[in-house]
Tab-separated table of C-alpha atoms in Angstrom:
chain	number	residue	atom	x	y	z
A	1445	MET	CA	111.334	97.866	133.847
A	1446	THR	CA	108.764	95.050	134.245
A	1447	GLU	CA	106.210	93.619	131.834
A	1448	ILE	CA	108.411	93.940	128.782
A	1449	ASP	CA	107.404	92.422	125.450
A	1450	ALA	CA	107.838	88.649	125.433
A	1451	ASP	CA	108.094	88.419	121.648
A	1452	PHE	CA	111.263	90.522	121.448
A	1453	LYS	CA	114.468	88.980	122.768
A	1454	PRO	CA	116.561	91.675	124.491
A	1455	GLU	CA	119.913	92.551	122.870
A	1456	ALA	CA	122.963	93.464	124.966
A	1457	SER	CA	126.238	95.148	124.092
A	1458	TYR	CA	129.097	96.973	125.750
A	1459	TYR	CA	128.294	100.649	126.066
A	1460	ILE	CA	131.644	101.962	124.824
A	1461	THR	CA	132.757	99.485	122.153
A	1462	GLY	CA	129.399	98.246	120.921
A	1463	ASP	CA	130.567	94.580	121.132
A	1464	LYS	CA	127.661	92.158	121.489
A	1465	ILE	CA	126.976	90.128	124.678
A	1466	ASP	CA	125.149	86.809	124.418
A	1467	VAL	CA	121.698	86.837	126.154
A	1468	GLU	CA	120.872	83.294	127.399
A	1469	SER	CA	117.314	83.989	128.608
A	1470	PHE	CA	114.991	86.653	129.961
A	1471	ASP	CA	111.904	86.936	132.119
A	1472	ALA	CA	109.435	89.289	130.420
A	1473	LYS	CA	107.209	89.690	133.479
A	1474	LYS	CA	110.036	90.582	135.862
A	1475	GLY	CA	112.038	92.382	133.215
A	1476	THR	CA	115.273	90.505	133.989
A	1477	VAL	CA	117.984	89.251	131.605
A	1478	THR	CA	120.368	86.347	132.088
A	1479	PHE	CA	123.671	86.289	130.247
A	1480	ALA	CA	125.474	83.160	128.992
A	1481	THR	CA	128.663	84.478	130.674
A	1482	ALA	CA	129.163	87.356	133.048
A	1483	PRO	CA	130.049	90.635	131.285
A	1484	LYS	CA	133.453	92.211	131.886
A	1485	ALA	CA	133.704	94.558	134.828
A	1486	PRO	CA	133.846	98.255	133.922
A	1487	GLU	CA	137.182	99.993	133.943
A	1488	ASN	CA	135.909	102.546	136.400
A	1489	ALA	CA	134.087	101.005	139.318
A	1490	GLY	CA	130.539	102.136	139.807
A	1491	THR	CA	129.949	103.117	136.185
A	1492	SER	CA	127.724	101.456	133.629
A	1493	ASN	CA	129.313	99.600	130.735
A	1494	VAL	CA	126.466	97.394	129.453
A	1495	GLU	CA	123.566	98.548	127.317
A	1496	ILE	CA	120.424	96.362	126.952
A	1497	LYS	CA	117.901	96.957	124.237
A	1498	PHE	CA	114.349	95.614	124.897
A	1499	ALA	CA	110.804	96.340	123.782
A	1500	LYS	CA	107.837	97.448	125.821
A	1501	THR	CA	104.584	98.304	124.088
A	1502	THR	CA	102.643	101.060	125.881
A	1503	GLU	CA	99.799	103.438	125.169
A	1504	ASP	CA	102.459	106.028	124.276
A	1505	ARG	CA	102.943	104.241	120.959
A	1506	LYS	CA	99.532	105.628	119.864
A	1507	LYS	CA	100.820	109.173	120.351
A	1508	ILE	CA	103.387	108.662	117.553
A	1509	LEU	CA	101.132	106.586	115.301
A	1510	GLY	CA	98.448	109.282	115.526
A	1511	CYS	CA	100.743	111.906	114.023
A	1512	THR	CA	100.050	113.197	110.498
A	1513	ILE	CA	103.039	115.442	109.612
A	1514	PHE	CA	106.760	115.021	109.848
A	1515	ALA	CA	110.088	116.696	109.087
A	1516	LEU	CA	113.688	115.523	108.883
A	1517	TYR	CA	116.050	117.658	110.956
A	1518	GLY	CA	119.182	117.244	113.049
A	1519	ALA	CA	122.261	118.796	114.547
A	1520	ASP	CA	124.699	120.737	112.342
A	1521	GLY	CA	122.303	120.931	109.371
A	1522	SER	CA	121.900	117.142	109.099
A	1523	SER	CA	118.613	115.271	108.630
A	1524	ASN	CA	119.260	112.424	111.068
A	1525	ARG	CA	116.157	112.735	113.229
A	1526	VAL	CA	112.453	112.607	112.484
A	1527	PHE	CA	110.132	115.224	114.029
A	1528	VAL	CA	106.415	114.328	114.078
A	1529	SER	CA	103.229	116.059	115.096
A	1530	GLY	CA	99.594	116.406	114.073
A	1531	ASN	CA	98.031	114.034	116.621
A	1532	SER	CA	94.612	115.625	117.264
A	1533	GLU	CA	94.624	114.527	120.911
A	1534	TYR	CA	97.935	116.293	121.521
A	1535	ALA	CA	97.445	119.230	119.143
A	1536	ALA	CA	100.423	121.365	120.280
A	1537	THR	CA	102.860	118.506	120.991
A	1538	GLU	CA	105.678	117.217	118.846
A	1539	TRP	CA	108.088	114.307	119.241
A	1540	PHE	CA	111.504	113.618	117.732
A	1541	SER	CA	113.232	110.311	117.160
A	1542	GLY	CA	116.526	108.889	118.276
A	1543	LEU	CA	119.679	109.545	116.251
A	1544	SER	CA	119.307	108.023	112.753
A	1545	ASP	CA	116.552	105.716	114.074
A	1546	PRO	CA	112.995	106.630	113.045
A	1547	THR	CA	111.678	103.520	114.837
A	1548	TYR	CA	112.727	104.819	118.260
A	1549	PHE	CA	111.157	107.840	120.064
A	1550	PRO	CA	112.563	108.277	123.573
A	1551	ASP	CA	110.122	109.244	126.278
A	1552	ILE	CA	111.831	112.576	126.918
A	1553	ASN	CA	112.068	113.639	123.220
A	1554	TYR	CA	109.015	115.881	123.026
A	1555	SER	CA	108.061	119.519	123.150
A	1556	VAL	CA	104.789	121.297	123.843
A	1557	VAL	CA	104.696	124.293	121.479
A	1558	GLY	CA	102.754	127.223	122.830
A	1559	SER	CA	99.125	126.925	123.873
A	1560	SER	CA	97.346	123.548	123.474
A	1561	ASP	CA	94.331	125.500	122.091
A	1562	PHE	CA	96.073	125.924	118.739
A	1563	PRO	CA	97.507	122.887	116.927
A	1564	ILE	CA	100.784	122.571	115.121
A	1565	MET	CA	99.934	122.693	111.414
A	1566	CYS	CA	103.170	122.526	109.337
A	1567	TYR	CA	106.912	122.073	109.374
A	1568	VAL	CA	109.250	123.913	107.010
A	1569	LYS	CA	113.040	124.514	107.030
A	1570	ALA	CA	114.705	127.875	106.713
A	1571	GLN	CA	118.316	129.014	107.168
A	1572	GLY	CA	119.362	126.026	109.236
A	1573	GLU	CA	116.328	126.093	111.495
A	1574	LEU	CA	113.204	123.966	111.621
A	1575	LEU	CA	110.095	126.196	111.665
A	1576	ILE	CA	106.888	125.141	113.285
A	1577	ILE	CA	103.781	126.814	111.894
A	1578	LYS	CA	100.818	126.827	114.224
A	1579	GLN	CA	97.156	127.339	113.419
A	1580	ASP	CA	96.126	130.905	112.623
A	1581	ASN	CA	95.246	132.752	115.836
A	1582	ARG	CA	95.662	136.128	117.548
A	1583	GLN	CA	96.683	134.992	121.022
A	1584	GLU	CA	100.250	133.755	120.578
A	1585	GLY	CA	103.093	133.607	118.090
A	1586	THR	CA	102.268	131.466	115.100
A	1587	ILE	CA	105.854	130.836	114.005
A	1588	TRP	CA	108.198	128.902	116.285
A	1589	HIS	CA	111.879	128.028	115.691
A	1590	HIS	CA	113.975	124.982	116.443
A	1591	ALA	CA	117.742	125.522	116.310
A	1592	SER	CA	120.060	122.575	116.994
A	1593	THR	CA	122.793	122.668	119.623
A	1594	ILE	CA	125.054	120.171	121.484
A	1595	VAL	CA	124.742	120.043	125.295
A	1596	SER	CA	127.086	117.637	127.132
A	1597	GLU	CA	127.710	115.749	123.910
A	1598	THR	CA	123.947	115.344	123.420
A	1599	ALA	CA	121.939	116.979	120.669
A	1600	ALA	CA	119.282	119.412	121.887
A	1601	PHE	CA	116.646	121.381	120.024
A	1602	PRO	CA	115.683	124.485	122.016
A	1603	LEU	CA	112.395	126.169	121.043
A	1604	LYS	CA	111.975	129.876	120.445
A	1605	GLU	CA	108.834	131.844	119.709
A	1606	GLY	CA	108.972	133.788	116.466
A	1607	VAL	CA	106.890	136.525	114.945
A	1608	PRO	CA	103.099	136.810	115.403
A	1609	GLY	CA	101.016	136.994	112.316
A	1610	TYR	CA	98.910	134.842	110.091
A	1611	GLY	CA	99.291	131.152	110.932
A	1612	ALA	CA	98.637	128.148	108.713
A	1613	ILE	CA	95.156	127.000	107.652
A	1614	ALA	CA	96.131	123.914	105.615
A	1615	ARG	CA	98.235	121.170	107.161
A	1616	TYR	CA	99.770	120.023	103.840
A	1617	SER	CA	100.500	123.449	102.323
A	1618	ALA	CA	104.081	123.962	103.501
A	1619	ALA	CA	107.121	123.565	101.249
A	1620	ASN	CA	110.397	125.236	100.336
A	1621	LEU	CA	110.424	126.957	96.927
A	1622	ASN	CA	114.146	127.245	96.292
A	1623	ASP	CA	115.204	128.957	99.565
A	1624	ASP	CA	111.777	130.383	100.365
A	1625	PRO	CA	109.663	128.630	103.076
A	1626	LEU	CA	106.014	128.858	102.070
A	1627	TYR	CA	102.732	127.940	103.687
A	1628	LEU	CA	99.046	128.819	103.211
A	1629	SER	CA	97.281	131.083	105.657
A	1630	PRO	CA	93.672	132.390	105.543
A	1631	ARG	CA	95.020	135.513	103.850
A	1632	GLY	CA	97.235	133.912	101.273
A	1633	VAL	CA	100.646	132.266	100.994
A	1634	TYR	CA	103.212	133.584	103.423
A	1635	ALA	CA	106.963	133.193	104.000
A	1636	PRO	CA	108.692	133.662	107.354
A	1637	THR	CA	112.161	135.208	106.860
A	1638	THR	CA	115.182	135.855	109.103
A	1639	THR	CA	117.741	138.568	108.424
A	1640	TYR	CA	120.618	139.965	110.465
A	1641	ASN	CA	121.192	143.696	111.005
A	1642	ASN	CA	124.183	144.755	113.114
A	1643	ASN	CA	124.199	141.327	114.797
A	1644	ILE	CA	120.489	141.669	115.617
A	1645	VAL	CA	118.166	138.952	114.399
A	1646	VAL	CA	115.202	140.364	112.512
A	1647	ARG	CA	112.245	138.008	111.845
A	1648	GLN	CA	109.502	139.027	109.453
A	1649	LEU	CA	106.530	137.524	107.639
A	1650	TYR	CA	105.937	138.318	103.957
A	1651	CYS	CA	102.939	137.677	101.745
A	1652	ARG	CA	104.010	135.996	98.439
A	1653	SER	CA	100.563	135.739	96.813
A	1654	ARG	CA	99.269	139.311	96.558
A	1655	ARG	CA	98.627	138.907	92.799
A	1656	VAL	CA	96.166	136.036	93.345
A	1657	ASN	CA	94.831	136.720	96.838
A	1658	PRO	CA	91.550	138.261	95.649
A	1659	LYS	CA	90.647	134.828	94.137
A	1660	LEU	CA	92.649	132.458	96.321
A	1661	CYS	CA	91.373	133.781	99.615
A	1662	LYS	CA	87.751	133.343	98.493
A	1663	GLU	CA	88.177	129.618	97.838
A	1664	LYS	CA	86.055	127.428	100.070
A	1665	GLY	CA	87.735	124.627	102.000
A	1666	LEU	CA	91.214	126.212	102.154
A	1667	GLU	CA	91.985	123.859	105.034
A	1668	ASP	CA	92.017	120.979	102.519
A	1669	ALA	CA	94.628	122.551	100.230
A	1670	ILE	CA	97.736	120.499	99.346
A	1671	CYS	CA	100.996	121.488	97.776
A	1672	ALA	CA	104.122	120.219	96.045
A	1673	VAL	CA	107.259	121.845	94.643
A	1674	TRP	CA	107.871	120.787	91.020
A	1675	ARG	CA	110.252	122.149	88.394
A	1676	GLY	CA	110.791	125.321	90.389
A	1677	TRP	CA	107.071	125.873	90.932
A	1678	TYR	CA	105.068	125.867	94.148
A	1679	VAL	CA	101.886	124.077	93.168
A	1680	LEU	CA	98.946	124.688	95.560
A	1681	VAL	CA	95.758	122.762	94.798
A	1682	VAL	CA	92.350	123.466	96.301
A	1683	ASN	CA	88.859	122.672	94.994
A	1684	GLY	CA	90.261	121.092	91.832
A	1685	VAL	CA	92.260	124.153	90.722
A	1686	ALA	CA	95.958	124.870	91.061
A	1687	TYR	CA	97.590	128.191	92.060
A	1688	ILE	CA	101.195	128.013	90.925
A	1689	ALA	CA	104.000	130.336	92.061
A	1690	ASP	CA	106.804	130.561	89.564
A	1691	GLY	CA	110.151	130.338	91.356
A	1692	ASN	CA	112.018	130.352	88.049
A	1693	GLN	CA	111.409	134.126	87.707
A	1694	ASN	CA	112.658	136.929	89.849
A	1695	ARG	CA	110.480	137.528	92.856
A	1696	GLU	CA	109.184	141.108	93.182
A	1697	ASP	CA	107.723	143.127	96.053
A	1698	GLN	CA	104.256	141.847	95.193
A	1699	GLY	CA	105.493	138.268	95.395
A	1700	TYR	CA	105.740	135.699	92.598
A	1701	GLU	CA	104.233	135.480	89.169
A	1702	TRP	CA	101.338	133.039	89.535
A	1703	TYR	CA	99.529	130.712	87.137
A	1704	TYR	CA	96.019	129.335	87.462
A	1705	TRP	CA	95.265	125.836	86.219
A	1706	THR	CA	91.787	124.328	86.207
A	1707	ASN	CA	90.629	120.706	86.297
A	1708	ILE	CA	93.349	119.404	88.633
A	1709	PRO	CA	91.460	116.873	90.845
A	1710	ALA	CA	94.461	116.249	93.106
A	1711	HIS	CA	93.863	114.872	96.601
A	1712	VAL	CA	97.557	114.036	97.204
A	1713	MET	CA	100.654	114.984	95.179
A	1714	GLN	CA	104.201	113.674	94.903
A	1715	PRO	CA	106.960	114.979	92.575
A	1716	ASP	CA	109.585	112.553	91.236
A	1717	ARG	CA	112.405	114.230	89.362
A	1718	GLN	CA	110.707	115.894	86.411
A	1719	THR	CA	107.332	114.239	86.901
A	1720	LEU	CA	104.456	115.287	89.136
A	1721	TYR	CA	102.120	112.511	90.191
A	1722	PHE	CA	98.806	113.033	91.953
A	1723	GLY	CA	96.085	110.867	93.335
A	1724	THR	CA	92.357	111.629	93.224
A	1725	LYS	CA	89.675	111.035	95.810
A	1726	ASP	CA	88.179	108.237	93.694
A	1727	GLY	CA	91.462	106.311	93.723
A	1728	ARG	CA	93.055	107.197	90.403
A	1729	ILE	CA	96.791	107.855	90.024
A	1730	CYS	CA	97.536	110.558	87.426
A	1731	LYS	CA	100.512	112.382	86.005
A	1732	PHE	CA	101.198	115.216	83.608
A	1733	ASN	CA	102.165	114.314	80.036
A	1734	ASP	CA	105.843	115.220	80.390
A	1735	ASP	CA	107.097	111.939	78.845
A	1736	MET	CA	105.487	112.475	75.395
A	1737	VAL	CA	108.536	113.860	73.643
A	1738	ASN	CA	110.583	113.207	70.511
A	1739	ASP	CA	114.285	112.486	70.310
A	1740	ALA	CA	115.068	116.169	70.683
A	1741	ASN	CA	113.046	116.291	73.917
A	1742	GLU	CA	110.382	118.442	72.264
A	1743	THR	CA	106.805	117.859	73.416
A	1744	LEU	CA	104.624	115.979	70.944
A	1745	ARG	CA	101.147	117.111	69.980
A	1746	GLN	CA	99.453	114.198	71.736
A	1747	ALA	CA	100.625	115.530	75.084
A	1748	TYR	CA	98.322	118.559	74.862
A	1749	ASN	CA	95.156	116.943	76.135
A	1750	ASP	CA	93.562	116.012	79.435
A	1751	ASP	CA	92.671	112.299	79.240
A	1752	GLY	CA	91.681	112.913	75.631
A	1753	ALA	CA	89.755	116.135	76.216
A	1754	ALA	CA	90.867	119.622	75.229
A	1755	ILE	CA	92.801	121.729	77.749
A	1756	HIS	CA	90.919	125.025	77.914
A	1757	THR	CA	93.390	127.935	78.102
A	1758	GLU	CA	92.842	131.658	78.305
A	1759	TRP	CA	95.157	134.703	78.436
A	1760	ALA	CA	93.679	138.175	78.919
A	1761	THR	CA	94.937	141.718	79.267
A	1762	LYS	CA	93.431	144.132	81.733
A	1763	LEU	CA	90.661	146.499	80.589
A	1764	ASP	CA	93.185	149.122	79.460
A	1765	THR	CA	92.477	152.851	78.952
A	1766	MET	CA	95.905	153.409	77.432
A	1767	GLY	CA	96.521	156.165	79.981
A	1768	THR	CA	93.685	158.405	78.767
A	1769	LEU	CA	90.465	157.656	80.617
A	1770	SER	CA	88.080	160.012	78.770
A	1771	GLN	CA	89.671	159.942	75.332
A	1772	LEU	CA	88.115	158.001	72.459
A	1773	LYS	CA	90.494	155.759	70.512
A	1774	THR	CA	90.438	153.814	67.290
A	1775	MET	CA	92.545	150.709	66.600
A	1776	PRO	CA	93.426	150.730	62.858
A	1777	LYS	CA	93.446	147.513	60.916
A	1778	ARG	CA	97.198	147.483	60.548
A	1779	GLY	CA	99.824	147.987	63.217
A	1780	SER	CA	98.695	145.662	66.054
A	1781	SER	CA	100.388	142.263	66.482
A	1782	VAL	CA	100.602	139.367	68.869
A	1783	HIS	CA	103.790	137.411	69.584
A	1784	MET	CA	103.000	133.719	69.995
A	1785	LYS	CA	104.991	130.581	70.694
A	1786	SER	CA	104.872	128.215	67.770
A	1787	TYR	CA	103.762	124.599	68.154
A	1788	ALA	CA	103.190	121.798	65.695
A	1789	LYS	CA	99.551	122.890	65.861
A	1790	SER	CA	98.310	125.962	67.688
A	1791	ALA	CA	94.965	127.629	66.995
A	1792	PHE	CA	93.483	130.339	69.186
A	1793	ASP	CA	90.454	132.596	69.153
A	1794	VAL	CA	90.674	136.367	69.602
A	1795	TYR	CA	87.968	138.086	71.686
A	1796	ILE	CA	87.853	141.819	72.305
A	1797	ARG	CA	85.895	143.664	74.998
A	1798	THR	CA	85.421	147.407	75.427
A	1799	GLU	CA	84.109	149.477	78.291
A	1800	ASN	CA	80.504	149.160	77.177
A	1801	SER	CA	80.405	145.736	75.526
A	1802	ALA	CA	80.954	142.099	76.443
A	1803	ALA	CA	83.791	140.108	74.953
A	1804	ARG	CA	83.101	139.523	71.252
A	1805	PHE	CA	84.705	136.878	69.037
A	1806	TYR	CA	86.664	138.442	66.120
A	1807	LYS	CA	88.761	135.737	64.449
A	1808	THR	CA	90.736	132.530	64.771
A	1809	MET	CA	94.535	132.757	64.352
A	1810	TYR	CA	97.204	130.081	63.940
A	1811	ALA	CA	100.765	129.755	65.300
A	1812	ASP	CA	101.572	126.411	63.613
A	1813	GLN	CA	105.123	125.194	63.198
A	1814	PHE	CA	106.441	122.810	60.559
A	1815	THR	CA	107.612	119.487	61.939
A	1816	PHE	CA	108.091	116.059	60.388
A	1817	ASP	CA	106.694	114.486	63.578
A	1818	ASP	CA	103.226	115.605	62.677
A	1819	ILE	CA	102.160	116.905	59.228
A	1820	ASP	CA	98.560	118.008	58.666
A	1821	PHE	CA	98.103	118.952	54.968
A	1822	LYS	CA	94.894	120.857	55.819
A	1823	ARG	CA	96.958	123.258	57.947
A	1824	ILE	CA	100.432	122.874	56.534
A	1825	SER	CA	102.891	125.548	57.647
A	1826	PHE	CA	106.441	126.200	56.468
A	1827	VAL	CA	107.318	128.207	59.618
A	1828	SER	CA	110.172	126.510	61.555
A	1829	SER	CA	110.837	129.221	64.098
A	1830	GLU	CA	109.707	128.871	67.690
A	1831	ASN	CA	108.260	132.401	67.463
A	1832	ALA	CA	105.213	133.602	65.503
A	1833	ILE	CA	104.620	137.363	65.304
A	1834	LEU	CA	101.142	137.642	63.816
A	1835	PRO	CA	99.339	140.827	62.671
A	1836	MET	CA	95.808	140.878	64.046
A	1837	LEU	CA	94.297	142.867	61.155
A	1838	ILE	CA	91.322	143.970	63.282
A	1839	LYS	CA	89.812	147.489	63.190
A	1840	LEU	CA	87.835	148.794	66.156
A	1841	LYS	CA	86.450	152.337	66.343
A	1842	LYS	CA	85.739	154.773	69.206
A	1843	TRP	CA	86.440	153.025	72.508
A	1844	LYS	CA	87.689	154.334	75.855
A	1845	ALA	CA	89.103	151.085	77.241
A	1846	ILE	CA	89.869	147.778	75.589
A	1847	GLN	CA	90.633	144.201	76.660
A	1848	PHE	CA	91.985	141.330	74.580
A	1849	VAL	CA	91.243	137.699	75.435
A	1850	PHE	CA	92.991	134.852	73.648
A	1851	VAL	CA	91.380	131.422	73.996
A	1852	SER	CA	92.705	127.975	73.032
A	1853	ASP	CA	90.315	125.109	73.240
A	1854	ALA	CA	91.504	122.413	70.783
A	1855	VAL	CA	92.634	118.870	71.472
A	1856	ASN	CA	96.355	118.158	71.015
A	1857	GLU	CA	97.270	121.814	70.390
A	1858	GLY	CA	99.674	123.908	72.417
A	1859	PHE	CA	99.237	127.549	73.349
A	1860	GLY	CA	101.757	130.162	74.430
A	1861	ILE	CA	101.843	133.948	74.274
A	1862	TYR	CA	104.818	136.281	74.836
A	1863	GLU	CA	103.506	139.780	74.205
A	1864	LEU	CA	100.891	141.954	72.567
A	1865	GLU	CA	101.331	145.250	70.725
A	1866	VAL	CA	98.300	147.493	70.177
A	1867	LYS	CA	98.313	150.493	67.888
A	1868	TRP	CA	95.656	153.151	68.490
A	1869	GLU	CA	94.813	156.616	67.223
A	1870	ASP	CA	93.121	159.576	68.856
A	1871	ALA	CA	89.418	159.675	67.929
A	1872	GLY	CA	88.527	162.786	69.926
A	1873	GLU	CA	87.210	163.447	73.414
A	1874	ALA	CA	84.327	161.452	74.778
A	1875	LYS	CA	81.062	163.440	75.055
A	1876	LYS	CA	79.363	161.113	77.520
């Protein structure tokens, strides 16, 4: 090797033992090394026993520095190598580092994954394999699998094509929620799975976001979505709103329970233990108010605001016919209740909509809890329970379908709802 880097002195050692050998001088142009003393002869004639480490800067360096995604993966379930991809000039190519050395990428440690027309978008781990998610297309498999193996005492990572289906649309949307590998496609959040049936490998692709797809899939700029896993939630942010899959609940056939948070201007996100940090496009570093707690680790009132502004919150039922589409109903004044979570201060407005009217404001209700940390004598409450079962005391006559909307829009006030009970009486059959 000629024309090696002159600013890096080569290092020599015995190949087997690792013992250092003194390098007296070197000629960078010729690529030769002179030792202070001659190395020991190898035990077996004709074999190599000296290893020389040198540096040579080439254009290949730009291939690695141009990558935008990475994953840690290695043989036997370890994470001792770095896999990188995302270089736009080599869209379907990936490289992996030397053993436990992310500064060294051997020339032969690369793979071309499928067609170069469709870039590698994401990495995600599943069941001991490293999955490569390619851009959504209909011409080749979008899920590829790396499994580690040892060949002649050398780690190898053979590549296998997986199932076809929806590929990724957002490069930074892949993450593991518990043991579920998730990524964002044009048709929602998907999870590639592997099962074994009578020693036959069965690979499938499941949609995990059916409950929110009607809204999520209409978002503009899905390719800019980012994600993080935090407190057992998969947090996917696009256009300043967050779609949040709850991995703390049992997953059903329709996928996860999802939450929808507004006013989340995250451009990048990074969880750290119990805290989720995010950066905005204008350079701010933000976090959620998870550190505003008392000695009992209960959240203080001052945590329930967004940089001093109220956090607008809504919870709504469906427009419910109560199982009788053409029957008129009346909700009597007594018998309907809402089960709320109590906070030091919690006020919420009740809106009701019927099949032929817009949502109408009816009343403001309170789920305040007594606490010495914050006493407001204007709204003092002697309730100490975490639950508040509140009668609504609202009468509404002759409707076919009804919807309840609960809205919280106050600074430094929490809001939580467990369930709603509605009592109704038969008011006769509808005539029109």
